Coordinates of C-alpha atoms in Angstrom, one line a residue:
X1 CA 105.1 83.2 89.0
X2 CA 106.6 85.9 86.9
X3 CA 103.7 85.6 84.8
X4 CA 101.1 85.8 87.3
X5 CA 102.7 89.0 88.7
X6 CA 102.5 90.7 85.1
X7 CA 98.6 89.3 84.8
X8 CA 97.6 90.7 89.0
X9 CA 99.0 94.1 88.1
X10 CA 97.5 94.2 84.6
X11 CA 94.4 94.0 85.9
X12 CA 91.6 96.9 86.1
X13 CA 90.4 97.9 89.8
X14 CA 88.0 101.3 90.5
X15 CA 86.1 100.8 86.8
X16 CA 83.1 102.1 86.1
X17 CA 80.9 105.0 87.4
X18 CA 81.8 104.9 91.1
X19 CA 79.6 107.2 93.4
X20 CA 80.7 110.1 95.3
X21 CA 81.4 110.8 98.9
X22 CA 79.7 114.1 100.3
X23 CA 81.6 115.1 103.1
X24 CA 79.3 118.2 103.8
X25 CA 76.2 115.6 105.0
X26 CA 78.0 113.4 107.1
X27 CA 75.6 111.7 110.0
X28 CA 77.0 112.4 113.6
X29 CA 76.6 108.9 113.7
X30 CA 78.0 106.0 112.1
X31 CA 75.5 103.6 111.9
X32 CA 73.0 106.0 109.9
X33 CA 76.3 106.3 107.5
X34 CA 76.9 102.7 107.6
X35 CA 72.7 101.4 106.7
X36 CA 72.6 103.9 104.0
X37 CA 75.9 102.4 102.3
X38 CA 74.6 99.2 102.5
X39 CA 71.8 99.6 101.5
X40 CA 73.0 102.1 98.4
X41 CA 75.0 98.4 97.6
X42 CA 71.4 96.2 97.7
X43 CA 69.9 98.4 95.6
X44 CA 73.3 98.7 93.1
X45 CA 73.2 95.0 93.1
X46 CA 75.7 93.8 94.8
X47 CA 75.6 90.4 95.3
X48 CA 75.6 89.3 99.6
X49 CA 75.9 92.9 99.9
X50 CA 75.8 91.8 103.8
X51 CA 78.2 89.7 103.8
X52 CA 81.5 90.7 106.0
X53 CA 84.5 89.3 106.8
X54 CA 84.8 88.5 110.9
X55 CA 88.4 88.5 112.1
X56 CA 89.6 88.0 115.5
X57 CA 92.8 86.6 117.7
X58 CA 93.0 83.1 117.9
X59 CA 94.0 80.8 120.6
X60 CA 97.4 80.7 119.5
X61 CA 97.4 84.7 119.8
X62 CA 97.7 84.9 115.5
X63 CA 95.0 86.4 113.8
X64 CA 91.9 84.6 112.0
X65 CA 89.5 85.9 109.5
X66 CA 86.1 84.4 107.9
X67 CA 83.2 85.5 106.1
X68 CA 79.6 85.4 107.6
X69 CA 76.6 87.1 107.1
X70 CA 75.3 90.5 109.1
X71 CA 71.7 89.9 110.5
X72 CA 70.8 93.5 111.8
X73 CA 72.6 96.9 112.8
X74 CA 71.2 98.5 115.5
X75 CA 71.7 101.2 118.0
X76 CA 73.6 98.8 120.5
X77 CA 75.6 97.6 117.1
X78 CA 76.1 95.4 114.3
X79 CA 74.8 91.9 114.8
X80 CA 76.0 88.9 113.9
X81 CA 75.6 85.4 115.0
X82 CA 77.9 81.4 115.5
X83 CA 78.6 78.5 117.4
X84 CA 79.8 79.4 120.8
X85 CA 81.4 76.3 121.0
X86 CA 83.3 76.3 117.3
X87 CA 86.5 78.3 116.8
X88 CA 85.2 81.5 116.3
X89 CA 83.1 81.3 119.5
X90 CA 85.8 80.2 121.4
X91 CA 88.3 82.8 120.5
X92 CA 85.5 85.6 121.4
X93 CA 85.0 83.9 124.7
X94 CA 88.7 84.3 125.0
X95 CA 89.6 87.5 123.7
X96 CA 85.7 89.6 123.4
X97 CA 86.9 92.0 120.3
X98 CA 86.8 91.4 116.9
X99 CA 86.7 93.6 113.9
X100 CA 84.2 93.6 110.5
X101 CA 85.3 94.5 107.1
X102 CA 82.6 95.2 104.5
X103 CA 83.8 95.4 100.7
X104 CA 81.6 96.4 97.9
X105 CA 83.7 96.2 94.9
X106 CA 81.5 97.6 92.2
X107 CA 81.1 100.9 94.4
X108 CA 84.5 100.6 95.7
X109 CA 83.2 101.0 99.2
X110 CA 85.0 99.4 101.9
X111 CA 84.0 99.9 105.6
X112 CA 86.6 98.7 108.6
X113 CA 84.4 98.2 112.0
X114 CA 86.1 97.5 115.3
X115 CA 85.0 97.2 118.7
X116 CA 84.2 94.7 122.1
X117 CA 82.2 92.0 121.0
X118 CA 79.0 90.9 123.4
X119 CA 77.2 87.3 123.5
X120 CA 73.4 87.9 123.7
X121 CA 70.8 85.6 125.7
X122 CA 69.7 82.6 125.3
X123 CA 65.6 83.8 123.8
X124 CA 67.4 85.9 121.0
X125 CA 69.8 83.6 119.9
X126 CA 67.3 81.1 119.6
X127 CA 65.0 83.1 117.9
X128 CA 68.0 83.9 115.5
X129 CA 68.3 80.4 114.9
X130 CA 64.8 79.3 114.3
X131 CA 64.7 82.4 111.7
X132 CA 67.3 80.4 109.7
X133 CA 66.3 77.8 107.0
X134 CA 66.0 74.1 107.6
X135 CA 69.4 73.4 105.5
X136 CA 71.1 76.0 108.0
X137 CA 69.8 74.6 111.1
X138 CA 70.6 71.1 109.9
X139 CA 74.5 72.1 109.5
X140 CA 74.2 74.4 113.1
X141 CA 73.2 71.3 114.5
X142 CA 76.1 69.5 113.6
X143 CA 78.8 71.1 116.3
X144 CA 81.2 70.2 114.6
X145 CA 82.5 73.2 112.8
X146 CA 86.5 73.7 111.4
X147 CA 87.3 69.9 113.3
X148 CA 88.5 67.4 110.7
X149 CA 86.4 65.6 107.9
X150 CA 88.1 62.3 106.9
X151 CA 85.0 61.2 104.6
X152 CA 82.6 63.6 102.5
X153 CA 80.2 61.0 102.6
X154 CA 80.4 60.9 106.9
X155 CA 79.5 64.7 106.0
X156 CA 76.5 63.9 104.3
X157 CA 75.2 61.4 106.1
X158 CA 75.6 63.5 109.4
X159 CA 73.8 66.6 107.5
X160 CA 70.9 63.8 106.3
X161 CA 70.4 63.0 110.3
X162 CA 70.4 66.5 111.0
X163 CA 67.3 67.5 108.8
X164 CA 65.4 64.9 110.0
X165 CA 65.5 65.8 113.5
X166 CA 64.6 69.8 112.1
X167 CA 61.9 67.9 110.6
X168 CA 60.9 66.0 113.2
X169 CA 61.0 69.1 115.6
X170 CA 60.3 72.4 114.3
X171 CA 61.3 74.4 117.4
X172 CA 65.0 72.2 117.9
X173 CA 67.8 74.8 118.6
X174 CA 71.0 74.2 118.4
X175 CA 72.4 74.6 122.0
X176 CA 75.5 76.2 121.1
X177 CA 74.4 78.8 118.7
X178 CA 74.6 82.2 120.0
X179 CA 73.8 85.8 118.2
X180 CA 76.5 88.2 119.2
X181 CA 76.8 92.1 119.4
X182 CA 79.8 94.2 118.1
X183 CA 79.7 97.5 120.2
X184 CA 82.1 99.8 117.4
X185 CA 84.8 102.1 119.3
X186 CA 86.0 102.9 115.3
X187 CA 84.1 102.6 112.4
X188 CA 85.9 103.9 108.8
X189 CA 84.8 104.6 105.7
X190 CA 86.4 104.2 102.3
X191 CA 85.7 105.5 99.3
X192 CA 87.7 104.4 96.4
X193 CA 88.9 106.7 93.5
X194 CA 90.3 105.7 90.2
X195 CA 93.1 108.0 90.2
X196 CA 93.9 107.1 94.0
X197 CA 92.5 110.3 95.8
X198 CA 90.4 108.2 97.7
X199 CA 88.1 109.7 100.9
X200 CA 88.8 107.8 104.8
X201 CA 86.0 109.4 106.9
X202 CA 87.1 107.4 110.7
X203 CA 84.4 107.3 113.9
X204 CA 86.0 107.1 116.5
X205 CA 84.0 106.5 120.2
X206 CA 85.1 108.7 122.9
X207 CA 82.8 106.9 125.4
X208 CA 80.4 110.0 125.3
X209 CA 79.5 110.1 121.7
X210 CA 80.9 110.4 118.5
X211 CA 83.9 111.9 117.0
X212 CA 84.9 111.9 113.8
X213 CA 87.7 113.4 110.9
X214 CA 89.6 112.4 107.8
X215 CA 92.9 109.9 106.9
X216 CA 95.1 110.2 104.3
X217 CA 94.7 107.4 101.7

């Protein structure tokens, strides 16, 4: 273990050219911040540039954490979407708050979202779905999400099933799946620095509009 210590510190973080932080042209509001970061990482090429990690409080009140993909920002929030009856789905339903974390290494951007999480209807959740390939839908329509496998090939032969019936029906949505809406109350942003002096810009949401100043690193 020893050895792995020496070989974790050894190794390089904040290399390269990383871009700047212009405190003098800050947007009064965070989302117009937050679209032009990520899309500063599409065209940088980051790879699943909108890719986040999701964490909320579990059933057991200890904390849980996954990654899934962002599907829109917008002026009610950031949008994602899952299983209302799978794990994260339930722990929303019990506890509606959740928090995001974006991380795009090669910019060494990082940007911490947290806030009251809303289920949408039924007509955009479906419409989320649909929007999804086949091989997605298959696996929505599965429901069975973080419960035990004893068999990879059960797995298989479930997914097999599953495109069929997207075959065979076009419009089939899962009845479960649910697109849900993160209203922020604090958004940060993080901008890395190779010799540590590293830029925290916090929004914070006084229920009115907007406020916003620095954090130490």
């Amino acid at each position: 273990m020893s050895d792995l210590r020496e070989l974790l510190r050894g190794l390089d973080v904040f290399a390269g050219d990383l871009p700047g932080f212009d405190l003098g042209s800050l947007p009064p509001d965070p989302r117009e911040l937050f679209v032009d970061w990520l899309l500063a990482a599409v065209r940088a090429g980051v790879r699943e540039p909108h890719a986040m990690t999701l964490s909320t409080t579990g059933e057991d009140g200890d904390p849980a954490a996954r990654v899934l993909i962002l599907k829109d920002v917008s002026p009610d929030g950031w949008h994602f979407a899952a299983d209302a009856g799978g794990r994260k789905g339930r722990e929303l339903a019990a506890r509606p708050a959740a928090a995001l974390t974006f991380y795009w290494s090669p910019l060494a951007r990082q940007v911490r979202i947290r806030g009251r999480v809303e289920p949408g209807g039924a007509a955009g959740s479906a419409a989320d779905f649909l929007a999804r390939s086949p091989a997605a839908r298959a696996e929505a329509l599965l429901g069975r999400q973080s419960t035990p496998l004893a068999d990879p090939a059960a797995r298989d032969t479930a997914v097999r099933e599953a495109a069929a019936r997207v075959e065979a029906d076009p419009g089939l949505v899962a009845p479960g799946w649910t697109g849900y809406t993160l209203h922020a109350r604090s958004v940060e942003f993080w901008q890395g620095d190779r010799d540590r002096r590293h830029t925290r810009v916090v929004y914070t949401h006084t229920g009115e509009g907007w406020e916003r100043g620095l954090l130490w690193p």
